[in-house]
Every structure is written in C-alpha cells, then in structure tokens.
C-alpha cells in the first residue's frame, strides 16, 4: 500500500489542490515523496538555481499533499505538478476551484465556459493578488486569505479536463517503422555475437527498445519476429532452433514493457537495475531447459568458455549451464535495458510521450 496524504472529500480550504496532486501522483505510479523532492530539485538545478536553493525536503513535499490546510506553498505545488508531468495551468484550475468553493459562489447553469488559458490566468491573478497574501521569497509558503464576497461569478474551472492529458497521436506507419528498426537492431546484435563469438547474446536490444517505447505487446511482437527471421542463418543451413527461443524473447518484451508502463520499474535507477535482473532471471529460467534439449553439451558459440569456467568449479553440467547462462544473461539484459532506453530516447517526442512519464531519465 502506498502512502497517500490526501482524503476523499474536500474539507480544508485548499483540498482541491492537495487532491489534484494526489491524483497526479497515482497516475504516475505512486512515486515516493522523496523521489518527487528529487525531481523538483533537479528541475530547479536545470532552471539555474544554486545547489543550496534547489534542495527541498521530503516533509515539505509531503505537506503539499495533505488536506485540511489553510496555507498553500503555491510555487512548490506548481513545481511538483511539473515534476509529475502536468502543466502549471492545471494547478491554477485547482486553485480557482478552491477559491470558488471557499467563497460559496455558484455558477449559473447557462454561463458559458471560459477558455482554459483564461481560467489559468484568472486563477493565477486571484492567488497572486489576493488581499492578505503574504509575500515570500522563492519557494516559500504563500498563505492566502479567503476572497471577499462578490456578486460576480468566477469563471468555471475544469481541472479534471486539464488533468486528463491525452497522449499525442502517432500514425500507425510510424509505429510500424519503429518496430522494423527495432527488429533490425536485434538481428544486428545477433550477427555481431555470431561472428565475433562474444560471451553475450545482444539479440534483445531492439526488443527492449520496442517494449519500453511502444508497449509490452509490440515489444513481444518484435521479439517473436526476431526469432522467426533468425531462422535464416548467416550460414548455409537454416537455423530452426531459433524458433525454440521465441518464447524467451516474447517473455523479455512483456516484462520490459509491463515493468516500465504498468509496474513503475523505470522511475529510478535502482528500479531499472532491478527490472534488468528480473528479465535476466526469467529469460534464463526459460532458456536453460531449451539448451539442455537442443544442445546436449550445453555449449553455444560465444558462451563456451563461460560454461567451461563454471564447470571446473561445479562439475555437473546442468548446474554449470544454469549458472553460466544466468551470468551471461544478467550482463546481456543490463546492456539491453540501458542501450534500449537510450535508443528509445531518440524517438520522436510524440512517440516517447508515455515513456517520458514513466522514466524520468529520458525526459528532455
């Protein structure tokens, strides 16, 4: 269960703001408050702040998510929203809604909706010019008094619409081109290890790229296509054994894709390392029985000396093969994860829109 500072029903003066931040946090996979503080600090450094001025405490971030508050640190709230992938205008919509509720004003049902930018400007002006507000230095708390009664209705806010960001449209042909390029990357990696006898596989770099960039099922499709295309060996005969390993590549594509886009394993460097280890262990567990069936000696080009080195210490072929394959798989999947992530970061911005919201490392 993830810790959450927000409640269900607005009760405090600025609960709409706190609940809006909580919803953003849930949409981003419930990153910890310490992680959000780190993202805010990185933003401040990128904006030119000094290291001392860029630091923000976890408890300070946590306070912004608490309901029932009478004071609001508006600059920090905007920074948190930005760190969680939303525009600052979303915060202005929450503020406008809070001001409207706290003043007890209601809108006529026939009142036309104002444009989002007008709402944002009105909310910002209402906060910044509110009577009784205390001027503070940058990133300081901003106490805001309740607005005076007025007969003029406030412009209606639509925070839900602003919050519900829609991904940009990506044409199908661009997705297909990206998948073909990922397939070619897999085949190039396989060719490289075959001709150079490297103790790696490198035939899942493109699969990892597709899974992280385009989603788990497209990544799995690229992995399966690699094994089908791999039947056409660089040697004279067809390599039908390649089809036996199709499940390994499909499994890797699914774990990479779901790990990034559903389980939140791309938010920090340790999680990415953990994702690589999980892919390595699962793929190795599936590959070892296949190796024992099709390669009775357990030997493969490029990994022979690894197996022999382990076999000298563990004189049992199946155990030595499992250990050696896991060692090679861990190194291979680490390379595939981070090279794949680097390649995915080169994709058009519309295509990597989802990835940027799951992996802060690729945000520009």
C-alpha positions as a printed Julia matrix, in Angstrom:
364×3 Matrix{Float64}:
   0.0     0.0     0.0
   1.46    3.36   -0.97
   1.36    6.24    1.45
  -1.11    8.92    0.47
  -1.67   12.26    2.14
  -4.98   13.13    0.52
  -8.53   12.4     1.6
 -11.66   11.57   -0.35
 -13.86   14.64    0.13
 -12.65   18.26    0.12
 -12.9    19.69    3.66
  -9.99   22.12    4.01
  -9.58   25.38    2.18
  -7.09   24.02   -0.38
  -8.16   20.37   -0.53
  -8.82   20.54   -4.27
  -5.15   21.35   -4.77
  -3.98   18.54   -2.47
  -6.31   16.02   -4.08
  -5.24   17.11   -7.54
  -1.61   16.46   -6.63
  -2.58   13.1    -5.16
  -4.34   12.12   -8.38
  -1.28   13.15  -10.42
   0.91   11.03   -8.14
  -1.33    7.99   -8.55
  -1.31    8.39  -12.33
   2.49    8.35  -12.26
   2.65    5.08  -10.33
   2.78    6.46   -6.75
   6.41    7.63   -6.66
   7.68    8.26   -3.13
   7.69   11.78   -1.72
  11.49   11.59   -1.56
  11.54   10.8    -5.3
   9.23   13.76   -6.03
  11.52   16.0    -3.97
  14.48   14.78   -6.01
  12.68   15.56   -9.28
  11.81   19.06   -8.07
  15.44   19.65   -7.06
  16.62   18.53  -10.5
  14.16   20.93  -12.13
  15.45   23.82  -10.05
  19.04   22.99  -10.94
  18.09   22.84  -14.62
  16.4    26.23  -14.27
  19.64   27.75  -12.97
  19.15   27.62   -9.19
  22.13   27.02   -6.94
  22.54   23.57   -5.32
  21.61   25.04   -1.94
  18.49   26.77   -3.26
  17.43   23.73   -5.26
  17.14   21.41   -2.26
  13.67   20.6    -0.97
  12.84   18.35    1.96
  10.66   15.27    1.66
   8.47   16.54    4.51
   7.91   19.82    2.66
   6.72   17.92   -0.4
   4.54   15.68    1.77
   2.83   18.73    3.29
   1.63   19.81   -0.17
  -0.34   16.55   -0.45
  -2.08   16.96    2.92
  -5.71   18.02    3.09
  -7.27   20.33    5.66
  -4.63   23.05    5.25
  -5.26   26.81    5.42
  -1.94   27.77    3.81
  -0.52   26.77    0.45
   3.0    26.81   -0.95
   1.87   27.68   -4.46
   5.3    27.87   -6.17
   6.21   24.42   -4.83
   2.82   22.99   -5.82
   3.44   24.16   -9.39
   6.91   22.6    -9.34
   5.51   19.29   -8.07
   2.84   19.25  -10.78
   5.5    19.92  -13.39
   7.69   17.13  -11.99
   4.73   14.76  -12.25
   4.26   15.55  -15.93
   1.44   18.14  -15.78
   1.28   21.76  -16.87
   1.22   24.51  -14.25
  -2.15   25.65  -15.65
  -3.62   22.53  -14.03
  -2.68   23.94  -10.63
  -4.38   27.22  -11.47
  -7.56   25.28  -12.2
  -7.39   23.62   -8.78
  -6.77   26.99   -7.1
  -9.7    28.55   -8.92
 -11.95   25.7    -7.84
 -10.79   26.06   -4.23
 -11.43   29.81   -4.25
 -14.86   29.26   -5.74
 -15.79   26.69   -3.1
 -14.38   28.62   -0.15
 -16.28   31.77   -1.16
 -19.51   29.82   -1.54
 -20.21   31.12   -5.04
 -22.21   29.12   -7.53
 -22.27   29.46  -11.27
 -25.43   29.95  -13.34
 -26.09   26.84  -15.41
 -26.25   28.92  -18.59
 -22.91   30.65  -18.04
 -20.57   29.83  -20.96
 -17.28   28.14  -20.08
 -14.17   30.28  -20.3
 -11.15   29.2   -22.29
  -8.59   27.15  -20.34
  -5.94   29.84  -20.7
  -8.34   32.49  -19.41
  -9.18   30.26  -16.45
  -5.5    29.74  -15.74
  -4.77   33.45  -15.91
  -7.73   34.24  -13.67
  -6.68   31.68  -11.1
  -3.1    32.93  -11.09
  -4.27   36.53  -10.68
  -6.68   35.54   -7.93
  -3.9    33.88   -5.98
  -1.17   36.43   -6.59
  -3.35   39.49   -5.88
  -5.45   38.04   -3.09
  -5.85   40.57   -0.22
  -3.97   39.4     2.84
  -1.49   37.25    0.99
   2.0    37.34    2.44
   4.86   37.97    0.01
   7.58   35.38    0.44
  10.89   34.57   -1.13
  11.04   31.98   -3.91
   9.7    28.56   -2.92
   8.27   30.0     0.31
   4.83   29.32    1.73
   2.01   31.5     0.43
  -0.82   32.0     2.94
  -3.93   33.2     1.13
  -6.97   34.71    2.77
 -10.48   33.87    1.67
 -11.76   36.17   -1.09
 -14.22   38.88   -0.26
 -17.85   38.33   -1.17
 -18.76   39.4    -4.66
 -21.79   39.17   -6.85
 -19.69   38.49   -9.96
 -19.37   34.77  -10.62
 -15.96   33.23  -11.05
 -15.1    31.61  -14.37
 -15.83   27.88  -14.18
 -12.79   25.7   -13.71
 -12.29   22.36  -15.42
  -9.41   20.77  -13.51
 -10.42   17.25  -14.48
 -10.23   18.06  -18.17
  -6.9    19.77  -17.75
  -5.55   16.93  -15.64
  -6.63   14.23  -18.07
  -3.8    14.73  -20.53
  -4.26   12.81  -23.73
  -1.26   11.27  -25.48
  -0.4    12.81  -28.84
  -1.46   10.93  -31.94
   1.2     8.73  -33.54
   0.46    7.45  -37.06
   0.39    3.68  -37.48
   3.06    3.8   -40.17
   5.48    5.46  -37.73
   4.87    2.69  -35.19
   5.47    0.03  -37.85
   8.68    1.74  -38.98
   9.88    1.85  -35.37
   9.13   -1.86  -34.93
  11.03   -2.75  -38.11
  14.02   -0.71  -36.94
  13.93   -2.49  -33.58
  13.85   -5.84  -35.39
  16.9    -4.84  -37.43
  18.71   -3.87  -34.2
  18.0    -7.35  -32.8
  19.31   -9.04  -35.94
  22.42   -6.85  -35.99
  23.17   -7.77  -32.38
  22.74  -11.45  -33.13
  25.01  -11.2   -36.17
  27.66   -9.37  -34.14
  27.83  -12.03  -31.43
  27.85  -14.84  -34.01
  30.81  -13.55  -36.0
  32.81  -12.23  -33.02
  31.98  -15.03  -30.51
  31.21  -12.53  -27.76
  30.01  -14.04  -24.45
  26.7   -12.19  -24.89
  23.51  -12.51  -26.92
  22.65   -8.88  -27.85
  19.59  -10.15  -29.73
  17.11   -8.4   -27.42
  18.32   -4.79  -27.56
  15.67   -3.96  -30.17
  13.07   -5.95  -28.23
  13.81   -3.88  -25.11
  13.65   -0.66  -27.15
  10.27   -1.56  -28.65
   8.81   -2.71  -25.32
   9.83    0.45  -23.46
   8.93    2.82  -26.3
   5.83    1.21  -27.81
   4.49   -1.02  -25.04
   4.77   -4.67  -23.96
   2.81   -6.34  -26.75
   4.63   -4.56  -29.54
   7.89   -5.39  -27.82
   6.84   -9.04  -27.64
   5.95   -8.93  -31.34
   9.42   -7.64  -32.2
  10.99  -10.38  -30.07
   8.98  -13.1   -31.8
   9.76  -11.64  -35.24
  13.48  -11.71  -34.41
  13.39  -15.45  -33.8
  11.38  -16.08  -36.96
  13.82  -14.0   -39.0
  16.69  -15.71  -37.17
  15.86  -18.97  -38.93
  17.71  -17.5   -41.92
  21.15  -18.2   -40.51
  24.25  -16.48  -41.85
  25.5   -19.99  -42.57
  24.32  -22.23  -45.39
  21.69  -24.18  -43.43
  18.52  -22.88  -41.8
  18.64  -22.38  -38.04
  15.3   -23.86  -36.98
  16.42  -23.92  -33.34
  15.9   -20.15  -33.37
  12.15  -20.75  -33.19
  12.56  -22.63  -29.91
  13.84  -19.46  -28.27
  10.93  -17.29  -29.48
   9.24  -17.62  -26.1
  12.34  -16.23  -24.37
  12.27  -13.05  -26.44
   8.5   -12.69  -26.1
   8.77  -13.04  -22.32
  11.54  -10.44  -22.2
   9.47   -7.98  -24.25
   6.46   -8.41  -21.97
   8.43   -7.96  -18.75
  10.25   -4.88  -20.05
   7.01   -3.35  -21.32
   4.82   -4.03  -18.3
   7.7    -3.23  -15.94
   8.03    0.25  -17.41
   4.43    1.12  -18.27
   2.41   -0.62  -15.56
   4.6    -1.53  -12.59
   6.62    1.7   -12.36
  10.02    0.0   -12.51
  11.56    2.77  -14.59
  11.2     5.67  -12.16
  14.61    5.35  -10.55
  17.97    3.88  -11.47
  17.74    1.1    -8.83
  14.35    0.08  -10.21
  15.75   -0.07  -13.74
  18.58   -2.27  -12.49
  16.03   -4.47  -10.74
  13.97   -4.69  -13.94
  17.07   -5.84  -15.83
  17.71   -8.55  -13.22
  14.11   -9.78  -13.35
  14.23  -10.04  -17.15
  17.58  -11.85  -16.94
  16.38  -14.41  -14.38
  13.09  -15.15  -16.16
  14.69  -15.43  -19.6
  17.47  -17.64  -18.25
  14.98  -19.91  -16.5
  13.19  -20.41  -19.8
  16.33  -20.75  -21.94
  18.28  -23.32  -19.88
  15.87  -26.25  -20.46
  15.87  -25.45  -24.2
  19.66  -25.5   -24.23
  19.75  -28.86  -22.48
  17.32  -30.29  -25.03
  18.83  -28.93  -28.24
  22.46  -28.64  -27.13
  23.22  -31.78  -25.14
  26.62  -30.43  -24.21
  25.09  -27.1   -23.25
  27.61  -25.29  -25.44
  26.83  -22.28  -27.61
  29.17  -20.13  -29.69
  30.49  -17.31  -27.55
  29.46  -18.8   -24.2
  31.54  -21.99  -24.29
  34.38  -20.67  -22.16
  31.95  -19.27  -19.55
  30.34  -22.69  -19.15
  33.74  -24.39  -19.04
  34.97  -21.96  -16.38
  31.93  -22.65  -14.2
  32.1   -26.4   -14.91
  35.63  -26.53  -13.49
  34.2   -25.43  -10.13
  30.78  -27.09  -10.38
  31.36  -30.49  -12.06
  27.74  -31.0   -13.03
  26.66  -29.93  -16.49
  23.1   -28.82  -15.84
  24.07  -26.74  -12.79
  27.11  -25.26  -14.54
  24.99  -24.41  -17.57
  22.32  -22.7   -15.45
  24.89  -20.62  -13.56
  26.83  -19.68  -16.69
  23.68  -18.8   -18.6
  22.46  -16.61  -15.75
  25.79  -14.77  -15.59
  25.71  -14.09  -19.33
  22.0   -13.21  -19.2
  22.44  -10.63  -16.43
  25.17   -8.81  -18.36
  23.21   -9.09  -21.6
  19.94   -7.77  -20.15
  21.68   -4.89  -18.38
  23.15   -3.81  -21.71
  19.83   -4.34  -23.49
  17.91   -2.26  -20.93
  20.12    0.8   -20.95
  21.07    0.74  -24.63
  17.4     0.21  -25.45
  16.42    3.11  -23.22
  18.99    5.34  -24.91
  17.68    4.39  -28.34
  14.07    4.96  -27.25
  15.01    8.46  -26.07
  15.98    9.27  -29.68
  12.45    8.6   -30.95
  10.12   11.49  -31.91
   8.67   13.23  -28.89
   5.09   12.18  -29.65
   6.18    8.53  -29.75
   8.08    8.68  -26.46
   5.34   10.66  -24.66
   4.31    7.71  -22.46
   7.9     6.66  -21.81
   8.86   10.13  -20.55
   6.11    9.95  -17.94
   7.34    6.59  -16.7
  11.12    7.03  -16.9
  12.44   10.42  -15.7
  15.86    9.61  -17.19
  14.57   10.16  -20.73
  12.81   13.46  -20.05
  14.29   16.29  -22.06
